[in-house]
Short mmCIF file of C-alpha atoms in Angstrom, two decimals:
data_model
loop_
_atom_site.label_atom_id
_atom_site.label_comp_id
_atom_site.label_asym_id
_atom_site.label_seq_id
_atom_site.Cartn_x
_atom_site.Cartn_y
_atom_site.Cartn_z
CA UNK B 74 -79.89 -55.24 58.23
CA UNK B 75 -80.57 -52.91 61.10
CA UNK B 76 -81.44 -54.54 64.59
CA UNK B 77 -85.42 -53.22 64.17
CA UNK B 78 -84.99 -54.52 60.77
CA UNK B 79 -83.85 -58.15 62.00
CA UNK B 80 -86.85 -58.15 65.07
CA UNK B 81 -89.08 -57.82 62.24
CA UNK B 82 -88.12 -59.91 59.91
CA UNK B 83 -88.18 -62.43 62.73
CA UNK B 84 -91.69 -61.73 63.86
CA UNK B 85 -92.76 -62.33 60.32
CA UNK B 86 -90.86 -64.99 59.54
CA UNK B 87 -92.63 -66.69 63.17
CA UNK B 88 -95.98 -65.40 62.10
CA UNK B 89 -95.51 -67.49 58.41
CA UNK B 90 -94.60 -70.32 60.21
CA UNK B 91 -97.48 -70.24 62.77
CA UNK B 92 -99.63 -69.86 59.49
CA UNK B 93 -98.20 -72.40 56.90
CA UNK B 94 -98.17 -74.83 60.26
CA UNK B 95 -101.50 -75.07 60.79
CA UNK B 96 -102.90 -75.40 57.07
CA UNK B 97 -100.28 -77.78 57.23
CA UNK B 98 -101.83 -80.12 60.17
CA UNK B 99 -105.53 -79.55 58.12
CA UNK B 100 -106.55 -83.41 58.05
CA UNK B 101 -105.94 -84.70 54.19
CA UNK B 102 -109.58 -83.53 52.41
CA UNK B 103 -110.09 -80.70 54.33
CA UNK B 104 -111.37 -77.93 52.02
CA UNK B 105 -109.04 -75.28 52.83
CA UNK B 106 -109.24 -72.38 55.62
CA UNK B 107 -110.11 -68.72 55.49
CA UNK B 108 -108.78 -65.75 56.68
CA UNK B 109 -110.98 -66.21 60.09
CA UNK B 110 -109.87 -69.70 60.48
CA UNK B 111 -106.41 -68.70 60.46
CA UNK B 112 -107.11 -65.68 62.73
CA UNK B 113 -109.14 -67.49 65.56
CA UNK B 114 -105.83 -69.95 65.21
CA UNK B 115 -102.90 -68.05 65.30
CA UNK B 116 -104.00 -64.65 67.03
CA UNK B 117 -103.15 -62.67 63.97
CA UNK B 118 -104.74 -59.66 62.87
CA UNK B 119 -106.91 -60.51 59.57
CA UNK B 120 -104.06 -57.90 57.58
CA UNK B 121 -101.17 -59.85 59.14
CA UNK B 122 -102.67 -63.64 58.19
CA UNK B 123 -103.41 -62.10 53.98
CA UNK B 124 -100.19 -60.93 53.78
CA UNK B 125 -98.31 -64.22 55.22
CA UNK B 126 -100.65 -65.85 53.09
CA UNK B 127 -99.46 -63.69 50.08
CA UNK B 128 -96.19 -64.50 50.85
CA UNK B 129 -96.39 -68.30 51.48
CA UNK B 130 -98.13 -68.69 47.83
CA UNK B 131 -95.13 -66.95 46.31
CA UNK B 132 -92.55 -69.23 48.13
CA UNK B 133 -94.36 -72.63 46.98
CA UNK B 134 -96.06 -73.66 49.96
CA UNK B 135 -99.69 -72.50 49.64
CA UNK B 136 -102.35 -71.98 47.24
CA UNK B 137 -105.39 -69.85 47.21
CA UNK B 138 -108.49 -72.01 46.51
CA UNK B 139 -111.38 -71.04 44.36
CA UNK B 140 -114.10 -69.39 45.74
CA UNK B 141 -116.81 -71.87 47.22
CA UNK B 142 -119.61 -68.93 46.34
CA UNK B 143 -118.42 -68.68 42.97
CA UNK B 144 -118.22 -72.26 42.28
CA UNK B 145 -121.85 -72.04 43.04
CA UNK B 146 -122.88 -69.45 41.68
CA UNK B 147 -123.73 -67.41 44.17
CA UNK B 148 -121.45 -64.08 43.89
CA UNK B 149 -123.38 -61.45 46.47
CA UNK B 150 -121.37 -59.94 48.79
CA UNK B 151 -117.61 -60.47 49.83
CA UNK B 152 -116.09 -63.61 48.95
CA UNK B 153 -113.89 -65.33 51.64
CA UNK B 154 -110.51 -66.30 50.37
CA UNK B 155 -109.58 -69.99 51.32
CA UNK B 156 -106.02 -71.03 51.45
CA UNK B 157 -104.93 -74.81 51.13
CA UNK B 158 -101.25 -76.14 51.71
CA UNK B 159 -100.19 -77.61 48.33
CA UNK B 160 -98.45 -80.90 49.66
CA UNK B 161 -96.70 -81.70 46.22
CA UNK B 162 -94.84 -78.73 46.60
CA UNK B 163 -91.87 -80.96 47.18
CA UNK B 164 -91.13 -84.31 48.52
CA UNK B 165 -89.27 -86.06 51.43
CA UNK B 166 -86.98 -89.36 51.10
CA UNK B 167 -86.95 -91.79 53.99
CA UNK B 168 -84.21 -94.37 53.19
CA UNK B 169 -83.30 -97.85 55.82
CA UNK B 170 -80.01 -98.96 54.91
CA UNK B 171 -79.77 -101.92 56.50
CA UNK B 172 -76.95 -104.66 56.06
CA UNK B 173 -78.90 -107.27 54.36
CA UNK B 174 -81.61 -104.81 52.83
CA UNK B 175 -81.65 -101.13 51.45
CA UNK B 176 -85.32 -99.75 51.07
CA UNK B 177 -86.34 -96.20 50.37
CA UNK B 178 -89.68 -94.50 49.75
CA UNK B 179 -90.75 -91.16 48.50
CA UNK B 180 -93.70 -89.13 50.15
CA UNK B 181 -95.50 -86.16 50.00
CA UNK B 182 -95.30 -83.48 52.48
CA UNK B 183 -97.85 -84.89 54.20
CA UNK B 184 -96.52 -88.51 54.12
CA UNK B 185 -98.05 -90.27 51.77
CA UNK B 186 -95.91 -92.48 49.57
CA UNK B 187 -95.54 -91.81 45.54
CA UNK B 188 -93.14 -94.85 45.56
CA UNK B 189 -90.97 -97.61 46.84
CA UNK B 190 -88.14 -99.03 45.81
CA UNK B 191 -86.78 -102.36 48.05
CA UNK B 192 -83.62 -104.64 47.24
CA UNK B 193 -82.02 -107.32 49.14
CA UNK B 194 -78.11 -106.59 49.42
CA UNK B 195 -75.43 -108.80 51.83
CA UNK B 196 -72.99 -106.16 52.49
CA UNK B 197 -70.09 -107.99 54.95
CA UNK B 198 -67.91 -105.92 56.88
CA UNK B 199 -65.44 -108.07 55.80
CA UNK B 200 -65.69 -108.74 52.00
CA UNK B 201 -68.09 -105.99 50.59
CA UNK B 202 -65.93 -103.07 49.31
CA UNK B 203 -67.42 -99.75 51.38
CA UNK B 204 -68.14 -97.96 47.82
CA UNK B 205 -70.51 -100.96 46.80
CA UNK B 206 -72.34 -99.98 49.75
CA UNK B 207 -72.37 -96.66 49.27
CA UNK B 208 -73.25 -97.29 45.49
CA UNK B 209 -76.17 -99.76 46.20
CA UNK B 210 -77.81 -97.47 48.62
CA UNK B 211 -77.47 -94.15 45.68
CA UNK B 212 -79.06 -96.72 43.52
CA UNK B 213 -81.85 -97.36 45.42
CA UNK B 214 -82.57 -93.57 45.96
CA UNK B 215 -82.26 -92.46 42.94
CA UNK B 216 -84.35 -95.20 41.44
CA UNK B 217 -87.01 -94.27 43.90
CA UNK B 218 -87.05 -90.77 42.81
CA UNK B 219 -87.27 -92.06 39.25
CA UNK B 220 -90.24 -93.87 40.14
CA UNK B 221 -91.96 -90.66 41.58
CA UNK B 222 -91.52 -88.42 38.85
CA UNK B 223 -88.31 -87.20 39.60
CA UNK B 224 -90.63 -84.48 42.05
CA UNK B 225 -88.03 -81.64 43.88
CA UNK B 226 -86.77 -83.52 46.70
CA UNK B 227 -86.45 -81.11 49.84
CA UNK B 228 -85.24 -83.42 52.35
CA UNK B 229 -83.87 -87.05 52.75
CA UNK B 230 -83.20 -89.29 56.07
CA UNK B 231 -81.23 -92.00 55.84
CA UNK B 232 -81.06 -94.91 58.79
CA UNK B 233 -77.98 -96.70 59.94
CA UNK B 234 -77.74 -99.60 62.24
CA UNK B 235 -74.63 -97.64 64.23
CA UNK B 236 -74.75 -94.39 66.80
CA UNK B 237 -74.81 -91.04 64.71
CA UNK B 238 -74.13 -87.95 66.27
CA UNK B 239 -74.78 -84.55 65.58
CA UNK B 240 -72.52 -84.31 62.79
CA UNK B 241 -74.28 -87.21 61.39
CA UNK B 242 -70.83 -89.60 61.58
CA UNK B 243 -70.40 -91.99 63.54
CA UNK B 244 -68.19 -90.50 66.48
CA UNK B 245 -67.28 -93.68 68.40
CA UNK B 246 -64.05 -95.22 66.64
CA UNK B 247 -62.56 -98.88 67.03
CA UNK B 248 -65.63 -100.62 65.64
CA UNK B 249 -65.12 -101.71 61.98
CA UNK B 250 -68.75 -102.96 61.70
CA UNK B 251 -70.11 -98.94 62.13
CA UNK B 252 -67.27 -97.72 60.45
CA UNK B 253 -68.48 -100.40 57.21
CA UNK B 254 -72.64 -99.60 58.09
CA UNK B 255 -72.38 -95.90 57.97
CA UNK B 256 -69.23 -94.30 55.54
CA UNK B 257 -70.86 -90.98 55.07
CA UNK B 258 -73.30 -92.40 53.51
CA UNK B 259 -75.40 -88.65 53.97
CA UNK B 260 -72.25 -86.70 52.36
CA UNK B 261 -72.43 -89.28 49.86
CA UNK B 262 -76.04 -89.03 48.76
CA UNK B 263 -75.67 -85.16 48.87
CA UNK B 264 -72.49 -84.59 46.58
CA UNK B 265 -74.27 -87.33 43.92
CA UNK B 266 -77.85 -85.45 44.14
CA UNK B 267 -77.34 -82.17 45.78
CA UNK B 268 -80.38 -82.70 48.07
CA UNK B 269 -80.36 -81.72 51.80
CA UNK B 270 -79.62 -85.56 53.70
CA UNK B 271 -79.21 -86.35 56.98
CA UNK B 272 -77.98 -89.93 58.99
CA UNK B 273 -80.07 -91.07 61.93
CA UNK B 274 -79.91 -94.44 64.02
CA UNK B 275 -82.46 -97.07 62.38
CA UNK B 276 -84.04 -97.64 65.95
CA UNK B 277 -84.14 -94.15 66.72
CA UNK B 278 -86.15 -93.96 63.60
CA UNK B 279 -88.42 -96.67 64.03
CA UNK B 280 -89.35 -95.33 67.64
CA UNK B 281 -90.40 -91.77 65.81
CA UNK B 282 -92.42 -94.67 63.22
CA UNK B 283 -94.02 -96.00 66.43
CA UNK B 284 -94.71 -92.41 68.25
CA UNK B 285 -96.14 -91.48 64.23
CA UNK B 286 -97.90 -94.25 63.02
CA UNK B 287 -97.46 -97.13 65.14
CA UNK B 288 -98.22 -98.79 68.65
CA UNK B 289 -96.49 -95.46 70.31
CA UNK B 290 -99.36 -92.74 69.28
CA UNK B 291 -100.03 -91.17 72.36
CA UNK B 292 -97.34 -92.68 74.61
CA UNK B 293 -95.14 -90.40 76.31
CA UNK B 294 -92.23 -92.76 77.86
CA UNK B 295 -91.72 -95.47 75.34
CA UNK B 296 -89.02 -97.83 74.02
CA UNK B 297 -89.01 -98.76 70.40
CA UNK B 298 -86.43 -102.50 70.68
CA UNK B 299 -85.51 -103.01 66.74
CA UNK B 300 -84.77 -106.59 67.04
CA UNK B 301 -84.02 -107.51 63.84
CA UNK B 302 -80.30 -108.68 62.87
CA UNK B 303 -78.95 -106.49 65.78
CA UNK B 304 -80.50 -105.57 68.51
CA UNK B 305 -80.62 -101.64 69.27
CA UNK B 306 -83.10 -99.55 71.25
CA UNK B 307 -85.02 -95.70 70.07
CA UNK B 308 -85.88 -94.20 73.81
CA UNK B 309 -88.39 -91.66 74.24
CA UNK B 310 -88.33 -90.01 77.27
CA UNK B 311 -91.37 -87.35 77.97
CA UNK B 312 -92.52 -87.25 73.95
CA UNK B 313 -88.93 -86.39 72.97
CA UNK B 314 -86.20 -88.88 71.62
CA UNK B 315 -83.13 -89.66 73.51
CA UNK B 316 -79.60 -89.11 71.70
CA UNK B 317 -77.14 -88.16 74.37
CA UNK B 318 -73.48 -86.70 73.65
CA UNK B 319 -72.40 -88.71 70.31
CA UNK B 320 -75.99 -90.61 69.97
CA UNK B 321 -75.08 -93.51 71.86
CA UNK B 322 -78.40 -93.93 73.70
CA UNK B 323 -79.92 -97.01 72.59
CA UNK B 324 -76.73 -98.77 71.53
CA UNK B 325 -76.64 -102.13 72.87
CA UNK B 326 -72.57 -103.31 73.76
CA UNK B 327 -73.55 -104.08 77.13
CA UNK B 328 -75.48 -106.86 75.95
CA UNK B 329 -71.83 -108.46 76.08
CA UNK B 330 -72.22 -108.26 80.03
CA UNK B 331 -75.85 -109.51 80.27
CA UNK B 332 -76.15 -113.01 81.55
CA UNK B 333 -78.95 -115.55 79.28
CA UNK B 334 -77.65 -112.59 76.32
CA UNK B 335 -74.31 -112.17 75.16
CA UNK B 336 -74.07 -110.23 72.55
CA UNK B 337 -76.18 -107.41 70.49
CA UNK B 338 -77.46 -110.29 67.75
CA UNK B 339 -80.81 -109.95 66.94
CA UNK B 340 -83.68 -112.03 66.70
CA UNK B 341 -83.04 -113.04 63.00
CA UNK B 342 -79.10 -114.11 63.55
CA UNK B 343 -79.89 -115.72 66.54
CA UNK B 344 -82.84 -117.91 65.21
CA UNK B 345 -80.45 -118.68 62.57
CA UNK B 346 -77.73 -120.04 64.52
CA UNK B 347 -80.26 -122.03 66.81
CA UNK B 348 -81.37 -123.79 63.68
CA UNK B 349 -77.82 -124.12 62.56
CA UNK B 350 -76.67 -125.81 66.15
CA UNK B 351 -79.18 -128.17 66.12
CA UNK B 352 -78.27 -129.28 62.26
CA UNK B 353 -80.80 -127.78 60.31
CA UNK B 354 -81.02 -125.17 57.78
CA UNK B 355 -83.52 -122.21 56.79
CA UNK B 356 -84.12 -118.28 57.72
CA UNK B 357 -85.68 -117.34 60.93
CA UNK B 358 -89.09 -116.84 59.00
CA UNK B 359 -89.00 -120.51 58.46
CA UNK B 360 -88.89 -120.81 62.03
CA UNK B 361 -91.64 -118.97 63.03
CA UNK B 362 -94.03 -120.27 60.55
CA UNK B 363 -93.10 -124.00 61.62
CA UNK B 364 -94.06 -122.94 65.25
CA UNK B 365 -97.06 -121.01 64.00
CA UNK B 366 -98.09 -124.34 62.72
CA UNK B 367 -97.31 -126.06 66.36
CA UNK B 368 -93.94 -127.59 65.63
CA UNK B 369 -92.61 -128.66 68.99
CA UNK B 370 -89.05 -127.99 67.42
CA UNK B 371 -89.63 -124.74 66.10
CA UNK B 372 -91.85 -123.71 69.24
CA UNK B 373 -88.63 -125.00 71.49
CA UNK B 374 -86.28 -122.30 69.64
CA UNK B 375 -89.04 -119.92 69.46
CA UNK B 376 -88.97 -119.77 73.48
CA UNK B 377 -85.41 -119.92 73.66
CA UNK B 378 -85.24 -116.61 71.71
CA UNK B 379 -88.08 -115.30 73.33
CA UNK B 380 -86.05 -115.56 76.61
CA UNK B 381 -83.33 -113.71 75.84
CA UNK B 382 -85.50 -111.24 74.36
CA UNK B 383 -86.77 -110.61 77.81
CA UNK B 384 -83.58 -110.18 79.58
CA UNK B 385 -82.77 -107.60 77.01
CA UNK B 386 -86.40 -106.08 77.74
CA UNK B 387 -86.03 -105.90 81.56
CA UNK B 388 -82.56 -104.44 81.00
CA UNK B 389 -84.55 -101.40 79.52
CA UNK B 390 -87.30 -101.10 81.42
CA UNK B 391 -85.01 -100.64 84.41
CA UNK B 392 -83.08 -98.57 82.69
CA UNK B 393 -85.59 -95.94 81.37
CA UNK B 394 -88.95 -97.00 83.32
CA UNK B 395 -91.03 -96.44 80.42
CA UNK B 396 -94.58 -96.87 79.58
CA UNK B 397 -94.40 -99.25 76.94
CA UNK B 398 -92.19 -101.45 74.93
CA UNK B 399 -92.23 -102.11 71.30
CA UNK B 400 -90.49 -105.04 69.73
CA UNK B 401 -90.19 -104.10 65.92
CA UNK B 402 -88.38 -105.56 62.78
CA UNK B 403 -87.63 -108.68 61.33
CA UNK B 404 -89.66 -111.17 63.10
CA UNK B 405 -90.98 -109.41 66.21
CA UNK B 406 -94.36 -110.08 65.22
CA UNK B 407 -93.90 -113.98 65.33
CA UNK B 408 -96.94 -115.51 66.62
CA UNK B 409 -96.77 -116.15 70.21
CA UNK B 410 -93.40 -114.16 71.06
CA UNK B 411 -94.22 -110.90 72.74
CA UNK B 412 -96.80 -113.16 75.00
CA UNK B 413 -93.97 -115.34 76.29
CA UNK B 414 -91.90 -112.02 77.15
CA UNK B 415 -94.38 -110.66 78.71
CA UNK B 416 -95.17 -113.43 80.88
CA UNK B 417 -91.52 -113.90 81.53
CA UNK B 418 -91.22 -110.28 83.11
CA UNK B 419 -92.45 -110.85 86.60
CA UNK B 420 -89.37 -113.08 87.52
CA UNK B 421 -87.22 -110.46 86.81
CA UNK B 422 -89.82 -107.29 87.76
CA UNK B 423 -92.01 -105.86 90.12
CA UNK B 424 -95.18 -104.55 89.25
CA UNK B 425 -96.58 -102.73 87.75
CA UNK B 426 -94.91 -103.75 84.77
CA UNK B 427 -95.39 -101.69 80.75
CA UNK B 428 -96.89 -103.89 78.03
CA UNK B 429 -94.87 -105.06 75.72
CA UNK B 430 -96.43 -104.71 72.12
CA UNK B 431 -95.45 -106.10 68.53
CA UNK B 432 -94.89 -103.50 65.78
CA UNK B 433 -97.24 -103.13 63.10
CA UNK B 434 -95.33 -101.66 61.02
CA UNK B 435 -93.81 -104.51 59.69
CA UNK B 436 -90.40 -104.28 57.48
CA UNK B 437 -91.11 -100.41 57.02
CA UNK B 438 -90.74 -99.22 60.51
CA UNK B 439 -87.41 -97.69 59.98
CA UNK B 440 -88.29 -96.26 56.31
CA UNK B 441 -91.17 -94.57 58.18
CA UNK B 442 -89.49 -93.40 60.12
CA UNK B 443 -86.85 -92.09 58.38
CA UNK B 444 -89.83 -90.20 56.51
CA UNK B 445 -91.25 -88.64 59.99
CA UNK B 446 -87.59 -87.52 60.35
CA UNK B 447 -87.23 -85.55 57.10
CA UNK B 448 -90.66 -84.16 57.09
CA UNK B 449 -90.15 -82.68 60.56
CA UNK B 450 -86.74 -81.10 59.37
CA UNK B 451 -87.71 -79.47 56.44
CA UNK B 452 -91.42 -78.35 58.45
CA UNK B 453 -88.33 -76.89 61.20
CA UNK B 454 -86.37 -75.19 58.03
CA UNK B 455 -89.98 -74.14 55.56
CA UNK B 456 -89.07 -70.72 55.05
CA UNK B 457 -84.91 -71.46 53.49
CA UNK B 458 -86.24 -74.14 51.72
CA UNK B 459 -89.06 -72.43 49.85
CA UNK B 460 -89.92 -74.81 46.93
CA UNK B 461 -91.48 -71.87 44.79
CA UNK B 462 -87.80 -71.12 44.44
CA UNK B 463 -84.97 -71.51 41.71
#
């Protein structure tokens, strides 16, 4: 292709994406655009917004509505065409593969789930063979995707409680518990299906889950805390997610350093092991509901997690300064818990001090996210992945 040749295939390719991204954005039940709408949006001269139109309905992603006049009736004078986004075109996978539970969900292009598939797994670093891991999360997927319809799948996510970098390993080497969490499992899901799948950080997913659905709409400098079995932190700095080199932001190994802390464990183990110390038995849910009900017991090991929680909170808010803290997964919305973490702040910070908020997202954060995280991917890639094709 000639260099003119290349600056306009570029321009073109810019002006389709301007177009198909704003039908795109059209709140669910809108009745389509026209020709105008799309000009006074974009800028684009009416010939120019027709023919990306043209071209968008070949390639999958739009369809030309019937005529509102002729629906009617009512056929004087020049019909305006109306163009809506088709978003069944294809669908997105959002997948948490967690240690003790593998979830997925299948959605639309404009999020909206088809289906959900959820199992409880107890893969140990120590005595689960890595291929049963990989082989219980390919189940899950494809069992999903069963459950939809078996629909053209144009792009998966898939979240990992360990640092993934840009190559979608894990980079950082000497720590058998990533190595055992994340195996590939991305290159594993593609060479079974042949779909398009990338690895992310659970927590970096459930802060895009907040900043999409969740307690961070609208919040520019947040920090999403996934408290759950481990601890690790999604930062958003300025509306954009933090990564850094070999996406290490977030990670929590200085926890090991942290005085009142210890360790990475999250809410979940450490409840656990509370109730195990003191010679009982039962999950941390158990424990929350007992101090729900105003068992002095349960409320006593309630606080003593709660505290810790807040060392680990002021550790990031004077770390990243942000506007707002959200404590998601596992039992972070225990009655009572982000109240005594907020209210433990001031010994440890100065005003003014950010909120700190439950999720309310509940056991889907990071499958939400995962979602928000494949959408915008294949909404970056539209025009190579044109689902009116092969």
């Amino acid at each position: 292709m000639t260099r003119e040749g290349s600056v306009t295939r570029r321009l073109r390719d810019e002006n389709a994406l301007a177009v198909l991204h704003h039908v795109w954005d059209l709140p669910d039940g809108a009745d389509g655009v026209t020709g105008s709408d799309l000009m006074a949006a974009t800028g684009l001269s009416r010939a120019t917004v027709h023919d990306v139109c043209g071209e968008l309905i070949a390639r999958g992603w739009l369809r030309e509505l019937e005529n509102g006049r002729s629906a009617e009736g009512y056929v004087k004078g020049r019909p305006a065409r109306r163009y809506a986004f088709d978003a069944l075109a294809g669908v997105v996978v959002g997948v948490d593969a967690g240690q003790h539970r593998v979830a997925a969900r299948v959605s639309d292009l404009r999020g909206r789930a088809l289906a959900d598939v959820a199992v409880e797994v107890d893969h140990d670093p120590g005595r689960t063979p890595v291929a049963d891991r990989i082989a219980d999360v390919e189940r899950v997927v494809e069992e999903t995707w069963e459950r939809a319809g078996r629909p053209r799948v144009l792009g998966v996510a898939v979240g990992v409680p360990a640092p993934v970098g840009p190559s979608g390993a894990t980079e950082f080497s000497g720590n058998p518990y990533w190595e055992f969490v994340n195996p590939d499992l991305a290159g594993a899901l593609t060479r079974r299906t042949g779909w398009r799948v990338l690895a992310d950080n659970d927590a970096n997913l459930a802060a895009l889950a907040e900043g999409w659905q969740g307690s961070g709409r609208g919040v520019r400098h947040q920090v999403t805390l996934l408290a759950g079995e481990r601890i690790g932190a999604g930062v958003v700095e300025d509306g954009r997610l933090l990564r850094g080199a070999r996406g290490g932001v977030g990670e929590m190994r200085y926890l090991d350093l942290v005085e009142g802390v210890g360790s990475p464990d999250g809410l979940g183990k450490v409840l656990r092991e509370l109730v195990r110390a003191a010679g009982g038995t039962g999950a941390a849910e158990d424990v929350v509901a007992a101090a729900a009900a105003g068992e002095e017991s349960a409320g006593a090991l309630l606080d003593v997690a709660a505290e810790r929680l807040t060392r680990v909170v002021v550790t990031l808010v004077s770390l990243f300064d942000p506007d707002r803290v959200v404590v998601a997964g596992g039992v972070a919305g225990a009655p009572g818990l982000v109240e005594r973490v907020q209210a433990g702040l001031p010994r440890f910070l100065d005003p003014p001090r950010p909120p700190v908020v439950a999720s309310t997202l509940g056991r889907d954060v990071v499958v939400l996210g995962a979602l928000r995280r494949a959408l915008d991917e294949v909404r970056a890639d539209a025009l190579a992945l044109s689902p009116g094709r092969g």
